[in-house]
Amino acid sequence: MKQHERAVQGETKFESNIIPRIEANYENLTPLEKNIADFFIHHPPQGDLSAKAVAKQLYVSEASLSRFAQKCGYTGYREFLIYYKNGGMTAQRMPSSGHVNTVLHTYQELLSKSYSLIDEQQVQRIACTLAEKKHIYVYGRGSSGLVAKEMRIRFMRIGLNIEAITDSHIMQMNSVLLSEDCAVIGISVSGKTEEVLQSLAAAKRCGAFTMLMTAHVKPEFRKYCDEIMLFSVKEYLENSKVISPQFPILVMVDVLFSELLSSDGLRRESLHDYTLKMLQKDVKR
């Protein structure tokens, strides 16, 4: 059963994988070693992976394989291959009461719930609408406000005119700027953030496209929200008892981002690459 998590006699077994370790050391590799890394990242751990066979297939020396393995933290290619064939480090069984296990369980549960909640047709509709709007405003308070800021940075990089507003007074005043050319996205995990909900209602009265991202839907939301995008939730998530409450929201933000990027791939990818280059230049100065 190919799962990263599975129950074993009342315990959960999390299987580590060697690939993340290769990826973590990728930038430290030479071009030749990167070719070796690419082979192991994308090659299923089966067949003849002996040093002689792999060296012949990749047109490299066995010494290069050994240096590559050492840069990944292993004594040599032989040790690297043992872990690679076993799927990484030795799998560990951790008690279900362990803190690490609790966190991993929560992430896994939220990801599974997110998969169930995603409506691909809705994602396509929203992405299409956002791409057509001249101005996009994202409202959020507290942890939702942090997501709004992250959303602004990411979507701006692919050419959207987007602004994050986390101050309740500014949300109210912003309604004077809204029109049919605008889209307003409100984020509220609980669905009870009055400043966000009231501002969405005001935006709807101004003719703007309105969307609420929430974990708790209420019938009255339909009165002033054109779209309601649900994200997963777990008990105590809003109070950050186990993991960051931003996580399930960011999953949906990434889904939207991916849809927008693919809708006009060449232009948006060019914009994204250009902004990254400009940021890298600023860092080097």
PDB file of N, CA, C and O in Angstrom, residues 22-82:
ATOM      1  N   ILE A  22      18.186  14.544  -1.163  1.00  0.00           N
ATOM      2  CA  ILE A  22      18.878  14.862  -2.417  1.00  0.00           C
ATOM      3  C   ILE A  22      18.547  16.292  -2.843  1.00  0.00           C
ATOM      4  O   ILE A  22      19.426  17.069  -3.210  1.00  0.00           O
ATOM      5  N   GLU A  23      17.263  16.627  -2.776  1.00  0.00           N
ATOM      6  CA  GLU A  23      16.817  17.966  -3.183  1.00  0.00           C
ATOM      7  C   GLU A  23      17.406  19.047  -2.290  1.00  0.00           C
ATOM      8  O   GLU A  23      17.740  20.144  -2.755  1.00  0.00           O
ATOM      9  N   ALA A  24      17.572  18.749  -1.000  1.00  0.00           N
ATOM     10  CA  ALA A  24      18.123  19.729  -0.063  1.00  0.00           C
ATOM     11  C   ALA A  24      19.577  20.055  -0.376  1.00  0.00           C
ATOM     12  O   ALA A  24      20.057  21.167  -0.112  1.00  0.00           O
ATOM     13  N   ASN A  25      20.280  19.100  -0.954  1.00  0.00           N
ATOM     14  CA  ASN A  25      21.699  19.299  -1.282  1.00  0.00           C
ATOM     15  C   ASN A  25      21.927  19.606  -2.758  1.00  0.00           C
ATOM     16  O   ASN A  25      23.074  19.718  -3.195  1.00  0.00           O
ATOM     17  N   TYR A  26      20.852  19.764  -3.503  1.00  0.00           N
ATOM     18  CA  TYR A  26      20.937  19.890  -4.964  1.00  0.00           C
ATOM     19  C   TYR A  26      21.822  21.056  -5.402  1.00  0.00           C
ATOM     20  O   TYR A  26      22.655  20.927  -6.310  1.00  0.00           O
ATOM     21  N   GLU A  27      21.667  22.209  -4.759  1.00  0.00           N
ATOM     22  CA  GLU A  27      22.416  23.399  -5.171  1.00  0.00           C
ATOM     23  C   GLU A  27      23.907  23.291  -4.866  1.00  0.00           C
ATOM     24  O   GLU A  27      24.709  24.084  -5.378  1.00  0.00           O
ATOM     25  N   ASN A  28      24.294  22.336  -4.027  1.00  0.00           N
ATOM     26  CA  ASN A  28      25.711  22.154  -3.698  1.00  0.00           C
ATOM     27  C   ASN A  28      26.419  21.228  -4.681  1.00  0.00           C
ATOM     28  O   ASN A  28      27.626  21.032  -4.577  1.00  0.00           O
ATOM     29  N   LEU A  29      25.679  20.684  -5.623  1.00  0.00           N
ATOM     30  CA  LEU A  29      26.229  19.714  -6.559  1.00  0.00           C
ATOM     31  C   LEU A  29      26.801  20.383  -7.805  1.00  0.00           C
ATOM     32  O   LEU A  29      26.376  21.463  -8.206  1.00  0.00           O
ATOM     33  N   THR A  30      27.765  19.710  -8.415  1.00  0.00           N
ATOM     34  CA  THR A  30      28.290  20.152  -9.699  1.00  0.00           C
ATOM     35  C   THR A  30      27.279  19.793 -10.784  1.00  0.00           C
ATOM     36  O   THR A  30      26.368  18.986 -10.549  1.00  0.00           O
ATOM     37  N   PRO A  31      27.410  20.370 -11.987  1.00  0.00           N
ATOM     38  CA  PRO A  31      26.483  20.015 -13.074  1.00  0.00           C
ATOM     39  C   PRO A  31      26.408  18.510 -13.320  1.00  0.00           C
ATOM     40  O   PRO A  31      25.332  17.958 -13.548  1.00  0.00           O
ATOM     41  N   LEU A  32      27.552  17.844 -13.268  1.00  0.00           N
ATOM     42  CA  LEU A  32      27.559  16.395 -13.488  1.00  0.00           C
ATOM     43  C   LEU A  32      26.809  15.683 -12.364  1.00  0.00           C
ATOM     44  O   LEU A  32      26.020  14.754 -12.604  1.00  0.00           O
ATOM     45  N   GLU A  33      27.038  16.137 -11.121  1.00  0.00           N
ATOM     46  CA  GLU A  33      26.355  15.517  -9.981  1.00  0.00           C
ATOM     47  C   GLU A  33      24.862  15.800 -10.000  1.00  0.00           C
ATOM     48  O   GLU A  33      24.063  14.996  -9.535  1.00  0.00           O
ATOM     49  N   LYS A  34      24.474  16.949 -10.560  1.00  0.00           N
ATOM     50  CA  LYS A  34      23.050  17.256 -10.680  1.00  0.00           C
ATOM     51  C   LYS A  34      22.379  16.292 -11.649  1.00  0.00           C
ATOM     52  O   LYS A  34      21.213  15.918 -11.460  1.00  0.00           O
ATOM     53  N   ASN A  35      23.096  15.875 -12.684  1.00  0.00           N
ATOM     54  CA  ASN A  35      22.542  14.878 -13.605  1.00  0.00           C
ATOM     55  C   ASN A  35      22.306  13.556 -12.880  1.00  0.00           C
ATOM     56  O   ASN A  35      21.300  12.868 -13.117  1.00  0.00           O
ATOM     57  N   ILE A  36      23.235  13.213 -11.988  1.00  0.00           N
ATOM     58  CA  ILE A  36      23.061  12.000 -11.189  1.00  0.00           C
ATOM     59  C   ILE A  36      21.862  12.157 -10.266  1.00  0.00           C
ATOM     60  O   ILE A  36      21.031  11.247 -10.130  1.00  0.00           O
ATOM     61  N   ALA A  37      21.758  13.327  -9.640  1.00  0.00           N
ATOM     62  CA  ALA A  37      20.633  13.591  -8.733  1.00  0.00           C
ATOM     63  C   ALA A  37      19.313  13.485  -9.471  1.00  0.00           C
ATOM     64  O   ALA A  37      18.358  12.873  -8.972  1.00  0.00           O
ATOM     65  N   ASP A  38      19.233  14.069 -10.662  1.00  0.00           N
ATOM     66  CA  ASP A  38      17.999  14.028 -11.452  1.00  0.00           C
ATOM     67  C   ASP A  38      17.598  12.582 -11.761  1.00  0.00           C
ATOM     68  O   ASP A  38      16.407  12.247 -11.748  1.00  0.00           O
ATOM     69  N   PHE A  39      18.606  11.763 -12.017  1.00  0.00           N
ATOM     70  CA  PHE A  39      18.324  10.349 -12.309  1.00  0.00           C
ATOM     71  C   PHE A  39      17.651   9.675 -11.119  1.00  0.00           C
ATOM     72  O   PHE A  39      16.632   8.998 -11.265  1.00  0.00           O
ATOM     73  N   PHE A  40      18.174   9.895  -9.924  1.00  0.00           N
ATOM     74  CA  PHE A  40      17.626   9.219  -8.752  1.00  0.00           C
ATOM     75  C   PHE A  40      16.311   9.842  -8.280  1.00  0.00           C
ATOM     76  O   PHE A  40      15.456   9.162  -7.710  1.00  0.00           O
ATOM     77  N   ILE A  41      16.122  11.125  -8.541  1.00  0.00           N
ATOM     78  CA  ILE A  41      14.865  11.768  -8.163  1.00  0.00           C
ATOM     79  C   ILE A  41      13.714  11.232  -9.001  1.00  0.00           C
ATOM     80  O   ILE A  41      12.608  11.022  -8.505  1.00  0.00           O
ATOM     81  N   HIS A  42      13.993  10.982 -10.276  1.00  0.00           N
ATOM     82  CA  HIS A  42      12.920  10.584 -11.200  1.00  0.00           C
ATOM     83  C   HIS A  42      12.931   9.097 -11.556  1.00  0.00           C
ATOM     84  O   HIS A  42      12.047   8.626 -12.261  1.00  0.00           O
ATOM     85  N   HIS A  43      13.925   8.355 -11.068  1.00  0.00           N
ATOM     86  CA  HIS A  43      14.051   6.940 -11.412  1.00  0.00           C
ATOM     87  C   HIS A  43      13.456   6.079 -10.298  1.00  0.00           C
ATOM     88  O   HIS A  43      13.799   6.262  -9.139  1.00  0.00           O
ATOM     89  N   PRO A  44      12.547   5.163 -10.618  1.00  0.00           N
ATOM     90  CA  PRO A  44      12.008   4.280  -9.566  1.00  0.00           C
ATOM     91  C   PRO A  44      13.121   3.404  -9.001  1.00  0.00           C
ATOM     92  O   PRO A  44      13.995   2.959  -9.751  1.00  0.00           O
ATOM     93  N   PRO A  45      13.137   3.151  -7.696  1.00  0.00           N
ATOM     94  CA  PRO A  45      14.217   2.371  -7.068  1.00  0.00           C
ATOM     95  C   PRO A  45      14.130   0.879  -7.392  1.00  0.00           C
ATOM     96  O   PRO A  45      13.830   0.054  -6.536  1.00  0.00           O
ATOM     97  N   GLN A  46      14.379   0.538  -8.645  1.00  0.00           N
ATOM     98  CA  GLN A  46      14.325  -0.856  -9.060  1.00  0.00           C
ATOM     99  C   GLN A  46      15.275  -1.065 -10.227  1.00  0.00           C
ATOM    100  O   GLN A  46      15.828  -0.106 -10.767  1.00  0.00           O
ATOM    101  N   GLY A  47      15.471  -2.316 -10.616  1.00  0.00           N
ATOM    102  CA  GLY A  47      16.408  -2.620 -11.682  1.00  0.00           C
ATOM    103  C   GLY A  47      17.834  -2.645 -11.161  1.00  0.00           C
ATOM    104  O   GLY A  47      18.085  -2.629  -9.952  1.00  0.00           O
ATOM    105  N   ASP A  48      18.782  -2.676 -12.063  1.00  0.00           N
ATOM    106  CA  ASP A  48      20.193  -2.733 -11.697  1.00  0.00           C
ATOM    107  C   ASP A  48      20.704  -1.332 -11.390  1.00  0.00           C
ATOM    108  O   ASP A  48      20.921  -0.520 -12.290  1.00  0.00           O
ATOM    109  N   LEU A  49      20.878  -1.045 -10.114  1.00  0.00           N
ATOM    110  CA  LEU A  49      21.367   0.267  -9.694  1.00  0.00           C
ATOM    111  C   LEU A  49      22.777   0.174  -9.123  1.00  0.00           C
ATOM    112  O   LEU A  49      23.205   1.059  -8.374  1.00  0.00           O
ATOM    113  N   SER A  50      23.477  -0.848  -9.486  1.00  0.00           N
ATOM    114  CA  SER A  50      24.865  -0.977  -9.039  1.00  0.00           C
ATOM    115  C   SER A  50      25.680   0.177  -9.588  1.00  0.00           C
ATOM    116  O   SER A  50      25.316   0.805 -10.590  1.00  0.00           O
ATOM    117  N   ALA A  51      26.789   0.478  -8.925  1.00  0.00           N
ATOM    118  CA  ALA A  51      27.634   1.603  -9.340  1.00  0.00           C
ATOM    119  C   ALA A  51      28.085   1.434 -10.788  1.00  0.00           C
ATOM    120  O   ALA A  51      28.081   2.397 -11.574  1.00  0.00           O
ATOM    121  N   LYS A  52      28.427   0.232 -11.158  1.00  0.00           N
ATOM    122  CA  LYS A  52      28.900  -0.026 -12.516  1.00  0.00           C
ATOM    123  C   LYS A  52      27.805   0.230 -13.545  1.00  0.00           C
ATOM    124  O   LYS A  52      28.026   0.892 -14.572  1.00  0.00           O
ATOM    125  N   ALA A  53      26.585  -0.267 -13.262  1.00  0.00           N
ATOM    126  CA  ALA A  53      25.473  -0.121 -14.208  1.00  0.00           C
ATOM    127  C   ALA A  53      25.029   1.336 -14.338  1.00  0.00           C
ATOM    128  O   ALA A  53      24.785   1.820 -15.443  1.00  0.00           O
ATOM    129  N   VAL A  54      24.908   2.029 -13.216  1.00  0.00           N
ATOM    130  CA  VAL A  54      24.464   3.425 -13.244  1.00  0.00           C
ATOM    131  C   VAL A  54      25.517   4.314 -13.893  1.00  0.00           C
ATOM    132  O   VAL A  54      25.192   5.207 -14.680  1.00  0.00           O
ATOM    133  N   ALA A  55      26.783   4.059 -13.576  1.00  0.00           N
ATOM    134  CA  ALA A  55      27.870   4.844 -14.174  1.00  0.00           C
ATOM    135  C   ALA A  55      27.868   4.699 -15.695  1.00  0.00           C
ATOM    136  O   ALA A  55      28.049   5.682 -16.429  1.00  0.00           O
ATOM    137  N   LYS A  56      27.623   3.494 -16.159  1.00  0.00           N
ATOM    138  CA  LYS A  56      27.573   3.244 -17.601  1.00  0.00           C
ATOM    139  C   LYS A  56      26.374   3.929 -18.236  1.00  0.00           C
ATOM    140  O   LYS A  56      26.485   4.526 -19.320  1.00  0.00           O
ATOM    141  N   GLN A  57      25.235   3.869 -17.551  1.00  0.00           N
ATOM    142  CA  GLN A  57      24.006   4.464 -18.101  1.00  0.00           C
ATOM    143  C   GLN A  57      24.085   5.982 -18.163  1.00  0.00           C
ATOM    144  O   GLN A  57      23.590   6.600 -19.103  1.00  0.00           O
ATOM    145  N   LEU A  58      24.729   6.599 -17.163  1.00  0.00           N
ATOM    146  CA  LEU A  58      24.804   8.067 -17.097  1.00  0.00           C
ATOM    147  C   LEU A  58      26.085   8.632 -17.687  1.00  0.00           C
ATOM    148  O   LEU A  58      26.277   9.850 -17.674  1.00  0.00           O
ATOM    149  N   TYR A  59      26.980   7.747 -18.145  1.00  0.00           N
ATOM    150  CA  TYR A  59      28.267   8.170 -18.712  1.00  0.00           C
ATOM    151  C   TYR A  59      29.076   8.976 -17.693  1.00  0.00           C
ATOM    152  O   TYR A  59      29.619  10.045 -17.988  1.00  0.00           O
ATOM    153  N   VAL A  60      29.139   8.456 -16.481  1.00  0.00           N
ATOM    154  CA  VAL A  60      29.947   9.070 -15.430  1.00  0.00           C
ATOM    155  C   VAL A  60      30.825   7.999 -14.810  1.00  0.00           C
ATOM    156  O   VAL A  60      30.650   6.803 -15.072  1.00  0.00           O
ATOM    157  N   SER A  61      31.768   8.412 -13.988  1.00  0.00           N
ATOM    158  CA  SER A  61      32.633   7.453 -13.317  1.00  0.00           C
ATOM    159  C   SER A  61      31.997   6.999 -12.014  1.00  0.00           C
ATOM    160  O   SER A  61      31.129   7.683 -11.456  1.00  0.00           O
ATOM    161  N   GLU A  62      32.435   5.858 -11.522  1.00  0.00           N
ATOM    162  CA  GLU A  62      31.943   5.374 -10.247  1.00  0.00           C
ATOM    163  C   GLU A  62      32.381   6.301  -9.117  1.00  0.00           C
ATOM    164  O   GLU A  62      31.691   6.435  -8.101  1.00  0.00           O
ATOM    165  N   ALA A  63      33.532   6.960  -9.299  1.00  0.00           N
ATOM    166  CA  ALA A  63      34.008   7.926  -8.303  1.00  0.00           C
ATOM    167  C   ALA A  63      33.049   9.113  -8.207  1.00  0.00           C
ATOM    168  O   ALA A  63      32.833   9.658  -7.122  1.00  0.00           O
ATOM    169  N   SER A  64      32.443   9.496  -9.344  1.00  0.00           N
ATOM    170  CA  SER A  64      31.473  10.602  -9.339  1.00  0.00           C
ATOM    171  C   SER A  64      30.239  10.216  -8.534  1.00  0.00           C
ATOM    172  O   SER A  64      29.666  11.046  -7.826  1.00  0.00           O
ATOM    173  N   LEU A  65      29.824   8.965  -8.655  1.00  0.00           N
ATOM    174  CA  LEU A  65      28.675   8.486  -7.880  1.00  0.00           C
ATOM    175  C   LEU A  65      28.983   8.545  -6.384  1.00  0.00           C
ATOM    176  O   LEU A  65      28.134   8.916  -5.572  1.00  0.00           O
ATOM    177  N   SER A  66      30.207   8.183  -6.035  1.00  0.00           N
ATOM    178  CA  SER A  66      30.607   8.208  -4.633  1.00  0.00           C
ATOM    179  C   SER A  66      30.633   9.630  -4.087  1.00  0.00           C
ATOM    180  O   SER A  66      30.140   9.890  -2.979  1.00  0.00           O
ATOM    181  N   ARG A  67      31.168  10.577  -4.876  1.00  0.00           N
ATOM    182  CA  ARG A  67      31.210  11.988  -4.437  1.00  0.00           C
ATOM    183  C   ARG A  67      29.804  12.550  -4.295  1.00  0.00           C
ATOM    184  O   ARG A  67      29.504  13.298  -3.355  1.00  0.00           O
ATOM    185  N   PHE A  68      28.935  12.183  -5.225  1.00  0.00           N
ATOM    186  CA  PHE A  68      27.535  12.615  -5.153  1.00  0.00           C
ATOM    187  C   PHE A  68      26.889  12.117  -3.859  1.00  0.00           C
ATOM    188  O   PHE A  68      26.224  12.877  -3.143  1.00  0.00           O
ATOM    189  N   ALA A  69      27.090  10.850  -3.546  1.00  0.00           N
ATOM    190  CA  ALA A  69      26.504  10.261  -2.337  1.00  0.00           C
ATOM    191  C   ALA A  69      27.025  10.945  -1.082  1.00  0.00           C
ATOM    192  O   ALA A  69      26.265  11.215  -0.139  1.00  0.00           O
ATOM    193  N   GLN A  70      28.310  11.247  -1.060  1.00  0.00           N
ATOM    194  CA  GLN A  70      28.909  11.903   0.107  1.00  0.00           C
ATOM    195  C   GLN A  70      28.351  13.314   0.303  1.00  0.00           C
ATOM    196  O   GLN A  70      28.121  13.746   1.438  1.00  0.00           O
ATOM    197  N   LYS A  71      28.102  14.019  -0.788  1.00  0.00           N
ATOM    198  CA  LYS A  71      27.527  15.360  -0.676  1.00  0.00           C
ATOM    199  C   LYS A  71      26.082  15.310  -0.162  1.00  0.00           C
ATOM    200  O   LYS A  71      25.576  16.298   0.364  1.00  0.00           O
ATOM    201  N   CYS A  72      25.443  14.162  -0.337  1.00  0.00           N
ATOM    202  CA  CYS A  72      24.080  13.999   0.167  1.00  0.00           C
ATOM    203  C   CYS A  72      24.057  13.516   1.615  1.00  0.00           C
ATOM    204  O   CYS A  72      22.987  13.310   2.193  1.00  0.00           O
ATOM    205  N   GLY A  73      25.259  13.328   2.197  1.00  0.00           N
ATOM    206  CA  GLY A  73      25.333  12.975   3.608  1.00  0.00           C
ATOM    207  C   GLY A  73      25.587  11.510   3.905  1.00  0.00           C
ATOM    208  O   GLY A  73      25.433  11.074   5.050  1.00  0.00           O
ATOM    209  N   TYR A  74      26.011  10.737   2.899  1.00  0.00           N
ATOM    210  CA  TYR A  74      26.261   9.318   3.092  1.00  0.00           C
ATOM    211  C   TYR A  74      27.754   9.033   2.962  1.00  0.00           C
ATOM    212  O   TYR A  74      28.499   9.820   2.374  1.00  0.00           O
ATOM    213  N   THR A  75      28.184   7.901   3.511  1.00  0.00           N
ATOM    214  CA  THR A  75      29.612   7.581   3.481  1.00  0.00           C
ATOM    215  C   THR A  75      30.095   7.262   2.073  1.00  0.00           C
ATOM    216  O   THR A  75      31.263   7.429   1.753  1.00  0.00           O
ATOM    217  N   GLY A  76      29.197   6.802   1.246  1.00  0.00           N
ATOM    218  CA  GLY A  76      29.551   6.457  -0.121  1.00  0.00           C
ATOM    219  C   GLY A  76      28.342   5.964  -0.884  1.00  0.00           C
ATOM    220  O   GLY A  76      27.216   5.941  -0.358  1.00  0.00           O
ATOM    221  N   TYR A  77      28.555   5.553  -2.128  1.00  0.00           N
ATOM    222  CA  TYR A  77      27.438   5.137  -2.970  1.00  0.00           C
ATOM    223  C   TYR A  77      26.747   3.894  -2.424  1.00  0.00           C
ATOM    224  O   TYR A  77      25.524   3.763  -2.533  1.00  0.00           O
ATOM    225  N   ARG A  78      27.503   2.984  -1.813  1.00  0.00           N
ATOM    226  CA  ARG A  78      26.912   1.751  -1.292  1.00  0.00           C
ATOM    227  C   ARG A  78      25.859   2.064  -0.219  1.00  0.00           C
ATOM    228  O   ARG A  78      24.743   1.543  -0.253  1.00  0.00           O
ATOM    229  N   GLU A  79      26.218   2.937   0.728  1.00  0.00           N
ATOM    230  CA  GLU A  79      25.265   3.299   1.782  1.00  0.00           C
ATOM    231  C   GLU A  79      24.085   4.066   1.193  1.00  0.00           C
ATOM    232  O   GLU A  79      22.929   3.840   1.567  1.00  0.00           O
ATOM    233  N   PHE A  80      24.374   4.980   0.267  1.00  0.00           N
ATOM    234  CA  PHE A  80      23.314   5.738  -0.395  1.00  0.00           C
ATOM    235  C   PHE A  80      22.306   4.796  -1.034  1.00  0.00           C
ATOM    236  O   PHE A  80      21.096   4.971  -0.898  1.00  0.00           O
ATOM    237  N   LEU A  81      22.789   3.758  -1.725  1.00  0.00           N
ATOM    238  CA  LEU A  81      21.917   2.844  -2.448  1.00  0.00           C
ATOM    239  C   LEU A  81      21.042   2.021  -1.501  1.00  0.00           C
ATOM    240  O   LEU A  81      19.874   1.751  -1.808  1.00  0.00           O
ATOM    241  N   ILE A  82      21.599   1.663  -0.353  1.00  0.00           N
ATOM    242  CA  ILE A  82      20.817   0.901   0.631  1.00  0.00           C
ATOM    243  C   ILE A  82      19.599   1.706   1.067  1.00  0.00           C
ATOM    244  O   ILE A  82      18.467   1.208   1.096  1.00  0.00           O
TER     245      ILE A  82
END
